[in-house]
Structures are given as structure tokens and as C-alpha cells.
PDB file of C-alpha atoms in Angstrom:
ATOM      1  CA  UNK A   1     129.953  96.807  21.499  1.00 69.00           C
ATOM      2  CA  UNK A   2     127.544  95.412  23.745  1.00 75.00           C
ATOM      3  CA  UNK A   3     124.778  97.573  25.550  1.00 86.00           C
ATOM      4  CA  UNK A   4     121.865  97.273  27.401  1.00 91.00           C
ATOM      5  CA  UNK A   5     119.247 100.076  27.816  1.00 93.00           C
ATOM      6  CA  UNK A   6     116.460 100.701  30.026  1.00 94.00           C
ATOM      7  CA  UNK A   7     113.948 102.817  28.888  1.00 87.00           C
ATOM      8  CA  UNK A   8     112.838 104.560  31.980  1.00 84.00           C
ATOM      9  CA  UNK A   9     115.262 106.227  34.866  1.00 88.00           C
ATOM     10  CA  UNK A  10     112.238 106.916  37.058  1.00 93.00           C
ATOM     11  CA  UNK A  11     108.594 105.469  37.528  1.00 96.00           C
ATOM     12  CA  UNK A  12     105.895 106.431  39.722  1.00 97.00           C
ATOM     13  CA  UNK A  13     102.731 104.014  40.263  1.00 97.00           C
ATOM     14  CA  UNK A  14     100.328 103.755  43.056  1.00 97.00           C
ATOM     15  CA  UNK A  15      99.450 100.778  44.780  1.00 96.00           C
ATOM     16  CA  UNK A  16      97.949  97.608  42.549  1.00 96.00           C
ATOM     17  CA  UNK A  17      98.854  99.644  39.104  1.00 97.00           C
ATOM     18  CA  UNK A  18     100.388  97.111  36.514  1.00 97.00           C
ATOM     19  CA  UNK A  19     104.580  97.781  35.677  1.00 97.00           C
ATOM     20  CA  UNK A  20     106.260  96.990  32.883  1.00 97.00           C
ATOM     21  CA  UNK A  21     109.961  97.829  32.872  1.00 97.00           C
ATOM     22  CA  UNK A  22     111.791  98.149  29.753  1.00 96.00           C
ATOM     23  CA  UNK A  23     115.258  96.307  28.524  1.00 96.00           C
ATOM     24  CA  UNK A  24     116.629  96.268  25.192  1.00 96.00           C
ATOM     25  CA  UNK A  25     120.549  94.652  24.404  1.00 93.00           C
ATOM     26  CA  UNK A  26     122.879  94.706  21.651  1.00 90.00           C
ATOM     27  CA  UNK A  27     123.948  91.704  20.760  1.00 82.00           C
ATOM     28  CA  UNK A  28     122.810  89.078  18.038  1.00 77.00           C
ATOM     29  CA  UNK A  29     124.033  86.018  19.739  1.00 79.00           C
ATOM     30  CA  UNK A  30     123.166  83.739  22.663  1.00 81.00           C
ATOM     31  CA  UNK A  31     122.727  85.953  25.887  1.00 84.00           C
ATOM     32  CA  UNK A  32     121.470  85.303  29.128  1.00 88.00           C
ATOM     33  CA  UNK A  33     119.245  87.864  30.529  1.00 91.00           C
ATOM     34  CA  UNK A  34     119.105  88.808  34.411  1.00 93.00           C
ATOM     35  CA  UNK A  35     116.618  91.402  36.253  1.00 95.00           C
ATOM     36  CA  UNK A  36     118.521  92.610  39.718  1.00 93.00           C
ATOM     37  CA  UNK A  37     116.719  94.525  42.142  1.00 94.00           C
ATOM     38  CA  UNK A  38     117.966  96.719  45.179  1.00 91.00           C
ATOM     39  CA  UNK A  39     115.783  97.851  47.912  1.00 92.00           C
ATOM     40  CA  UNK A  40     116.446 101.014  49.859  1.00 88.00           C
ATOM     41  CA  UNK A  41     119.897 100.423  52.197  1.00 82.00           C
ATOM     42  CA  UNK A  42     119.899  96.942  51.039  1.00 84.00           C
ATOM     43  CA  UNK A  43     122.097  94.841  48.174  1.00 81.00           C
ATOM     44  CA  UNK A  44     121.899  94.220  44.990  1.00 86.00           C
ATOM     45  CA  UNK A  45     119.770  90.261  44.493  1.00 88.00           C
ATOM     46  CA  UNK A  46     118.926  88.670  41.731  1.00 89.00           C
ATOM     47  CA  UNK A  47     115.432  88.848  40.772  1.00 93.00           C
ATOM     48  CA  UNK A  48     115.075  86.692  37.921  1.00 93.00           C
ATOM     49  CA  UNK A  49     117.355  85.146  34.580  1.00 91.00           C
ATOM     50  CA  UNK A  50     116.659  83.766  31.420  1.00 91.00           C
ATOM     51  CA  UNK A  51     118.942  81.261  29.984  1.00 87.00           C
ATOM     52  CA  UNK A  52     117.111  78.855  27.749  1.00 87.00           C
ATOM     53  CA  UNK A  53     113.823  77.196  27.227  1.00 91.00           C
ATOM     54  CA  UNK A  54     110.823  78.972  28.221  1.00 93.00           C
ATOM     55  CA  UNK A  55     111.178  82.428  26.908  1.00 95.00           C
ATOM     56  CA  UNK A  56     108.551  83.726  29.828  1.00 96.00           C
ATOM     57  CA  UNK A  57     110.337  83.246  33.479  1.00 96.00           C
ATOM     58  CA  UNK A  58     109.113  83.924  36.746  1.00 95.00           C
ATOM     59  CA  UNK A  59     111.323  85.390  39.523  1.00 92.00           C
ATOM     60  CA  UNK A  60     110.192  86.107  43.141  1.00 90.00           C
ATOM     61  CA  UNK A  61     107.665  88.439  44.645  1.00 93.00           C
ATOM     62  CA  UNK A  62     105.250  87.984  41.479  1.00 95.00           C
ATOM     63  CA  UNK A  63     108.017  89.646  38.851  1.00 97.00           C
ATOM     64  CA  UNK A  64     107.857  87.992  35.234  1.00 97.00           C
ATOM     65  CA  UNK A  65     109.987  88.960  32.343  1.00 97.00           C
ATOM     66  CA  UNK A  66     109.227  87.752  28.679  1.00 96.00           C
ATOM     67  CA  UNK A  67     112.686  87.667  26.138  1.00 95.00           C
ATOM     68  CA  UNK A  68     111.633  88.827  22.927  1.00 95.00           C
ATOM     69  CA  UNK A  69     114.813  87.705  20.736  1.00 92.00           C
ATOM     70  CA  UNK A  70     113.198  88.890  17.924  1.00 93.00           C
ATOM     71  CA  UNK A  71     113.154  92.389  19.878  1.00 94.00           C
ATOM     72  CA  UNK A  72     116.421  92.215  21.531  1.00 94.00           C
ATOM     73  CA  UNK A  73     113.956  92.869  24.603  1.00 96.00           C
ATOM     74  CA  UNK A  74     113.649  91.342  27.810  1.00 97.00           C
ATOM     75  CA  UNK A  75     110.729  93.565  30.071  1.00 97.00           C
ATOM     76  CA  UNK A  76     109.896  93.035  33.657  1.00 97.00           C
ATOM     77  CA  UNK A  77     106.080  92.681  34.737  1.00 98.00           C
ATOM     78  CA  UNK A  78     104.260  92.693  37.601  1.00 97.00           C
ATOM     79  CA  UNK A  79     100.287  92.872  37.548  1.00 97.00           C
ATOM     80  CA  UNK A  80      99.971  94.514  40.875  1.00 97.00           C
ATOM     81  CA  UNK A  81     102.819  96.196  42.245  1.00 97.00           C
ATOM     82  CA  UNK A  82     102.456  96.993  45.958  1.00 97.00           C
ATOM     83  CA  UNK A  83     104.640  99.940  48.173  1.00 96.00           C
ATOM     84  CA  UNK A  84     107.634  96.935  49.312  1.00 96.00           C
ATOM     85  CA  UNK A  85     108.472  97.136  45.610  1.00 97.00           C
ATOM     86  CA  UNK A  86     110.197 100.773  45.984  1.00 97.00           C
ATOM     87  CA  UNK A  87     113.222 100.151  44.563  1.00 95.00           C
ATOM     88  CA  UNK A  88     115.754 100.118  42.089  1.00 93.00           C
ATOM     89  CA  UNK A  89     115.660  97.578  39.577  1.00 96.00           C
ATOM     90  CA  UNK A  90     118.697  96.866  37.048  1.00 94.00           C
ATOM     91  CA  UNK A  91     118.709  95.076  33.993  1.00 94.00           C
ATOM     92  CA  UNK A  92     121.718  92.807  32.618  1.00 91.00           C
ATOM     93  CA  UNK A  93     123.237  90.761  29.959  1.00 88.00           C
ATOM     94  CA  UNK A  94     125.650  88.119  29.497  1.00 82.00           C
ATOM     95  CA  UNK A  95     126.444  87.633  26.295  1.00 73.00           C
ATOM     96  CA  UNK A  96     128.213  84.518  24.436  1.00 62.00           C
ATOM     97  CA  UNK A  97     131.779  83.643  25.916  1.00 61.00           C
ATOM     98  CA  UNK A  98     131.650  87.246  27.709  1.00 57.00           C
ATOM     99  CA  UNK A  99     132.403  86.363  31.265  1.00 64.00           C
ATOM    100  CA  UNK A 100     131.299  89.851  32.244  1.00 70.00           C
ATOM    101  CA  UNK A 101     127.761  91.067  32.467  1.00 77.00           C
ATOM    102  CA  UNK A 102     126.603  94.477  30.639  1.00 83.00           C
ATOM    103  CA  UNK A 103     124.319  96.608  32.894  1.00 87.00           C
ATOM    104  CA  UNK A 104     121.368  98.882  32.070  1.00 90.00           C
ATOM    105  CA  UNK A 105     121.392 102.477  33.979  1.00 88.00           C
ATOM    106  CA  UNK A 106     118.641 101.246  36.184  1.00 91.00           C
ATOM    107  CA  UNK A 107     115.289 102.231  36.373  1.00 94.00           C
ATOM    108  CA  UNK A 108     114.407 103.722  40.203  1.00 94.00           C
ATOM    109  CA  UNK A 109     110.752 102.547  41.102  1.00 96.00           C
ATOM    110  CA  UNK A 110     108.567 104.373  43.543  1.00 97.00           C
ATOM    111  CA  UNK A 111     105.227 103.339  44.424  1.00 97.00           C
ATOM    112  CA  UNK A 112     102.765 104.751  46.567  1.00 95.00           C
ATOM    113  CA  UNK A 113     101.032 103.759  49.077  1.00 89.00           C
TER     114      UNK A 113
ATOM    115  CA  UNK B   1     126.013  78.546  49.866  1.00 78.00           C
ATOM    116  CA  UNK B   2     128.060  81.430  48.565  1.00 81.00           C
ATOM    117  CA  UNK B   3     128.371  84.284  50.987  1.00 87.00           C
ATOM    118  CA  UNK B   4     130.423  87.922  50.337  1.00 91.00           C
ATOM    119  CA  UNK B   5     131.912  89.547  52.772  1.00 93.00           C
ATOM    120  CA  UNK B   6     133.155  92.588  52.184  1.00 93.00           C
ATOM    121  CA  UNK B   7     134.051  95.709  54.594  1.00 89.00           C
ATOM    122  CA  UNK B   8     134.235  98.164  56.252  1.00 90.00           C
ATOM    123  CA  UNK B   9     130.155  99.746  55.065  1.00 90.00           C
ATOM    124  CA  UNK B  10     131.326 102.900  55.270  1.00 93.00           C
ATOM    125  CA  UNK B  11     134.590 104.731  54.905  1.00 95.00           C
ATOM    126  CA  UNK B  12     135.804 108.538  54.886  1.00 97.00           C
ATOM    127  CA  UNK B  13     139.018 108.874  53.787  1.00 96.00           C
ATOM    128  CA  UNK B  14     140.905 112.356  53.367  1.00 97.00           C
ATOM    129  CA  UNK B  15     142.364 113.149  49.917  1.00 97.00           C
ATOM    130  CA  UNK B  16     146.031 111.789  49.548  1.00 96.00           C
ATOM    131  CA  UNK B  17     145.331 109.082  51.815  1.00 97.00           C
ATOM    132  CA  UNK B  18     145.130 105.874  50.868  1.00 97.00           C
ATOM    133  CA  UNK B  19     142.703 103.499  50.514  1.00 96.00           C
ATOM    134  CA  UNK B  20     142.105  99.616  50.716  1.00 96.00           C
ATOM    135  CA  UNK B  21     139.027  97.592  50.629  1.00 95.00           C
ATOM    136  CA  UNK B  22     138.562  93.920  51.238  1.00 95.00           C
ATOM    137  CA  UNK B  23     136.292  91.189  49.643  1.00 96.00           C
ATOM    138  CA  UNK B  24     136.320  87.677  50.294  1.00 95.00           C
ATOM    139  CA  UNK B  25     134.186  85.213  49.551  1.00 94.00           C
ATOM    140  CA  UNK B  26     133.306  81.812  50.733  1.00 92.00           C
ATOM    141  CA  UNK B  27     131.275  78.733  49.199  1.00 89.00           C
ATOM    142  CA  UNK B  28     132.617  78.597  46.596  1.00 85.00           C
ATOM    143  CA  UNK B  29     135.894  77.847  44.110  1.00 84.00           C
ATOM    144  CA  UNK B  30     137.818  79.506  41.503  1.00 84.00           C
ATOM    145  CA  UNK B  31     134.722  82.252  41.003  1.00 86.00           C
ATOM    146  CA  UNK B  32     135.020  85.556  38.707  1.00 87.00           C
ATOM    147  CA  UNK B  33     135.402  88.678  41.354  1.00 90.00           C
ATOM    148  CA  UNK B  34     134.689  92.131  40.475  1.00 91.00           C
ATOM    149  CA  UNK B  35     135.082  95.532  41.285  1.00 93.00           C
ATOM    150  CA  UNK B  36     132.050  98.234  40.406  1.00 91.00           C
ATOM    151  CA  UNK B  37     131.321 101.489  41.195  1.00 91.00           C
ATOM    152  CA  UNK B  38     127.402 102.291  42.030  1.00 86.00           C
ATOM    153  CA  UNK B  39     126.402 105.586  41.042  1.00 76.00           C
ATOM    154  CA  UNK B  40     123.082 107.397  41.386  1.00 68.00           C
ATOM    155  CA  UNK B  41     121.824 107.745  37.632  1.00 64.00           C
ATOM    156  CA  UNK B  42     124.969 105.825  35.824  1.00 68.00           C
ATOM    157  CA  UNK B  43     124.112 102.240  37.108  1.00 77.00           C
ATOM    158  CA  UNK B  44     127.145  99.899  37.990  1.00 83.00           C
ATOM    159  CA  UNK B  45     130.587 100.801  36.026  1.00 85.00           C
ATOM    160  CA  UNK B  46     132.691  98.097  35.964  1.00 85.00           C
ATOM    161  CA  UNK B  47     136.104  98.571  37.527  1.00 91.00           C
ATOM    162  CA  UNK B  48     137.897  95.355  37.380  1.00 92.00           C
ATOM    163  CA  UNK B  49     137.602  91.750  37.015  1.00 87.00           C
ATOM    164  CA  UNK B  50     139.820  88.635  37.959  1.00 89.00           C
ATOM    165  CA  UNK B  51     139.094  85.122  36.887  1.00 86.00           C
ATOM    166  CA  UNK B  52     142.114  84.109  39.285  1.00 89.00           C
ATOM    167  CA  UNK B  53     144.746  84.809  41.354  1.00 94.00           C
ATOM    168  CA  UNK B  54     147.176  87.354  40.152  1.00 93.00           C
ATOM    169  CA  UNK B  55     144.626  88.004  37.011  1.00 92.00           C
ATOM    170  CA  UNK B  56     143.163  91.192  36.986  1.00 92.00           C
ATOM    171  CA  UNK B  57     141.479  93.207  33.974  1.00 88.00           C
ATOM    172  CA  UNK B  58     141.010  96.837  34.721  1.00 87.00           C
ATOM    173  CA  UNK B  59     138.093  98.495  32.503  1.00 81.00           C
ATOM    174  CA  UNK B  60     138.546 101.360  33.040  1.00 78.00           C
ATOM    175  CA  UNK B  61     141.580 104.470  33.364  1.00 69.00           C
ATOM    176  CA  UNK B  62     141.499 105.501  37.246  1.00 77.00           C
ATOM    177  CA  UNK B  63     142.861 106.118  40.385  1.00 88.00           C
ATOM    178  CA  UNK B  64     142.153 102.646  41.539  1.00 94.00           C
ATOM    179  CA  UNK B  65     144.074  99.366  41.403  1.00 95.00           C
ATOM    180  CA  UNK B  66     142.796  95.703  42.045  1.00 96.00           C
ATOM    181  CA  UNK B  67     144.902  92.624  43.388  1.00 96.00           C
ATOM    182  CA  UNK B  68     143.753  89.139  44.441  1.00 97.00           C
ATOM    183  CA  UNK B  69     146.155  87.389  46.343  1.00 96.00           C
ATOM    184  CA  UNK B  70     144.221  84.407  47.059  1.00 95.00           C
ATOM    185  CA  UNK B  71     141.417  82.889  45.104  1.00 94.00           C
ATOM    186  CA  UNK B  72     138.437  84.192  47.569  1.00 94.00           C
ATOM    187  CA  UNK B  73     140.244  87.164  48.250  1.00 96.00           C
ATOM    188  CA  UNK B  74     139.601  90.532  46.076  1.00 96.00           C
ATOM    189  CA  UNK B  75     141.168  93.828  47.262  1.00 97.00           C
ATOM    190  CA  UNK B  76     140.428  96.838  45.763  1.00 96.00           C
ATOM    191  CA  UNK B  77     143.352  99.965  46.205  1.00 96.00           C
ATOM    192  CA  UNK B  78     144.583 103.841  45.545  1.00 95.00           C
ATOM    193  CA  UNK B  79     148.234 104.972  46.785  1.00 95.00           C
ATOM    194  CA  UNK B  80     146.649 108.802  46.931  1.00 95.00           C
ATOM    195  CA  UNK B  81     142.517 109.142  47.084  1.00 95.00           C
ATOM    196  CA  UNK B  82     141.076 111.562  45.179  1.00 94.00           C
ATOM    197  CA  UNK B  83     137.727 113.617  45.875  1.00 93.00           C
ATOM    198  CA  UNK B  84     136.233 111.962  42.428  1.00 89.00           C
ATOM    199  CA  UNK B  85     137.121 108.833  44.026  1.00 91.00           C
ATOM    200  CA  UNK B  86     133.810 109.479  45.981  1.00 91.00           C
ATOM    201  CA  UNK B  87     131.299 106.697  45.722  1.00 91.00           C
ATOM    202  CA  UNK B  88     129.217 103.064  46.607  1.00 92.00           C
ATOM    203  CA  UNK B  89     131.570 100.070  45.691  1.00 94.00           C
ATOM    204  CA  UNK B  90     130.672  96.383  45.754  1.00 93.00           C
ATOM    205  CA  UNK B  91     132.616  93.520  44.753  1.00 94.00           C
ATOM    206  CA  UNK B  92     130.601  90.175  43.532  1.00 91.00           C
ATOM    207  CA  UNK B  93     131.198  87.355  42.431  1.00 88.00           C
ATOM    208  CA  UNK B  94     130.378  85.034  39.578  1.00 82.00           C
ATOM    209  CA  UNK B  95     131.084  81.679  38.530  1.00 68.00           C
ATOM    210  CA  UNK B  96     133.150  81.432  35.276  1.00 60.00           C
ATOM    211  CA  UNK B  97     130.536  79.843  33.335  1.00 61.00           C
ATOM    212  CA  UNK B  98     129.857  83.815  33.240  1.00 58.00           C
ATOM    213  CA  UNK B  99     126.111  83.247  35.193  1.00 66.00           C
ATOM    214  CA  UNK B 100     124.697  85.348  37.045  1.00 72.00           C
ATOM    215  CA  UNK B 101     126.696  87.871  40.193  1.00 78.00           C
ATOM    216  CA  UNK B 102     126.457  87.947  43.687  1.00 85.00           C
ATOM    217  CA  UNK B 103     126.784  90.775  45.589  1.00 87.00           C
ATOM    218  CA  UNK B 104     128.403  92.323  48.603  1.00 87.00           C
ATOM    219  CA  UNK B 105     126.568  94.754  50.809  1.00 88.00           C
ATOM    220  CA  UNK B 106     128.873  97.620  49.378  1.00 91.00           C
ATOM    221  CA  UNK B 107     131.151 100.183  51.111  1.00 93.00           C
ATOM    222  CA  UNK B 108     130.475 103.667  50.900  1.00 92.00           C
ATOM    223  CA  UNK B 109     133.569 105.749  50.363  1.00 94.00           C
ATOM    224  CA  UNK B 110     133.482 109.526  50.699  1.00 94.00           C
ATOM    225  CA  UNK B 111     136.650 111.180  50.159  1.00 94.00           C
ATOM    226  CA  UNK B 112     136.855 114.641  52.043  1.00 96.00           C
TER     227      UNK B 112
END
């Protein structure tokens, strides 16, 4: 069955420390790849996706993620987090003719001022 | 642009009672809807899905049923609440292309 895991459940950084969020999937076909983030009391937005092309995308507020297809992996970055990215951050996969996407547990993200 | 409405924020309910909770969407045609439940530490459980009217997939065994009536309209229901029923729902939407979901603002329903 499909299954996507995220490494960490909770992360603590300061202000300007690097992040790296990990995402791994099951699945050895053609996925797309989404990064969703929800801030405190708000809803759940779409932070970046990976369909095709350039493995490396770029979402808003300075977020990367690379997909790794050799690695079933698909990480979030950020150079230089900063306190407004407090959240929680949810990774997700579509996979082939699957109209339903497979969530990660989350990862909650607190950084500090 | 596709917009989610879906209400009320917050609900407590008392156990036996029922429940019903409305999504609707607008911008948009023929979209996937679906039901999840938003707990802290188990991420989004799928609940149901509906890729039109009168089609609903259930994923999982519950106290919870799902009906769309019309094609922007998602309803999520229980005859008799229970206290497990106790959580953060949202319905979203997606197209059926399977892309990515849009989200409601949730409704938070605590069962006393």
C-alpha cells in the first residue's frame, strides 16, 4: 500500500538556522509530490508540488524541495528559517491513477525567536 | 478562483445528538470532495471521498456518514455522536485529475 513518512514529529530551530524536513513514499510509479503547511489557527495551503520536469521546485516564503526518485524522497529546505515559519508542515503524495492523496503524520515546526 | 466554504468553526454537540456539517464549494466543476479528520500527532485520516453526486467512498469503519446532493455540495453526518467522535474536520477539494487539495478552514467538533 501506499505511505508516506516524515521523519521528524517535532523540530526546534532558532532564528536563521537552515531546515530540512524529511519525506519518504512508497510507491514505484509516477507520483506527484506536495508540501502543505498550516500556521497556528489558520488552514491547511499548499506550499509547494512537484509534478514533472525540474526535480528541484520552489514554493513560497523561500521553501524548496528536491525529489530524489531514486530515494523515494522529496525534503523541504529553507536556508534561513525565521519565527513566521512556526508551523505545521505536511507532506503528500499522489500517486498514478490514485485520485486520493497519501499524507505524512506531519512534522510540527517551532522556531525561536 | 476556487473558494470552500464550510461551517459552522466550531461545534459542541452532546453525545446521542446528531450531527451535520456543510461544505460547498464554488469556482469550480465536477471537483473530488473529501472528508478528513485532523488530529494532533496522526496527521489527516481520510474519511470519505466523492468524485460526484451520489458517489461516496468511505475509508474508513465509523460513526460518520457522507452525502453530496449536489456537485459543490459535501455534507458530512452521524444519527447518534459519540465522545470519540471528538475532533478538527475539513472538507477540500480537488480536481479529478487527482492534483493537488484545497482546503476549508475546518470545524472543530467536541462532543460532550
Amino acid at each position: 500500500a501506499q505511505s508516506v513518512s516524515q521523519h521528524n514529529h517535532h523540530v526546534i530551530l532558532s532564528e536563521a538556522a537552515s531546515l530540512e524536513l524529511g519525506c519518504n513514499y512508497s510507491y514505484g510509479g509516477t507520483v506527484n509530490l506536495f508540501w502543505y503547511v498550516q500556521y497556528p489557527g489558520q488552514h491547511l495551503q499548499l506550499l509547494l508540488k512537484y509534478f514533472s520536469g525540474d526535480p528541484l521546485v520552489k514554493g513560497i516564503k523561500g521553501f524548496e524541495a528536491e525529489f530524489i526518485k531514486s530515494k523515494f524522497s522529496f525534503n523541504l529546505r529553507k536556508p534561513s528559517v525565521q519565527w513566521s515559519d512556526t508551523a505545521e508542515y505536511f507532506c503528500a503524495v499522489n500517486a498514478g491513477n490514485n485520485r486520493k492523496l497519501i499524507w505524512g503524520l506531519g512534522t510540527s515546526l517551532a522556531v525561536n525567536p | 478562483s476556487q473558494t470552500i466554504h464550510q461551517w459552522p468553526a466550531t461545534l459542541v454537540q452532546p453525545v446521542g445528538s446528531p450531527l451535520s456539517l456543510e461544505c460547498t464549494v464554488e469556482g469550480t466543476s465536477n471537483p473530488n470532495l473529501y472528508w478528513y479528520r485532523q488530529a494532533a500527532g496522526r496527521g489527516l485520516q481520510l474519511l470519505f471521498y466523492s468524485v460526484g453526486i451520489g458517489q461516496i467512498s468511505s475509508e474508513v469503519p465509523q460513526n460518520l456518514s457522507a452525502s453530496r446532493p449536489q456537485d459543490r455540495q459535501f455534507i458530512l453526518s452521524s444519527k447518534k455522536l459519540l465522545l470519540s467522535d471528538s475532533g478538527f474536520y475539513l472538507c477540500a477539494l480537488g480536481q479529478p485529475q487527482g492534483t493537488e487539495a484545497f482546503f476549508g478552514q475546518g470545524t472543530r467538533l467536541t462532543v460532550v
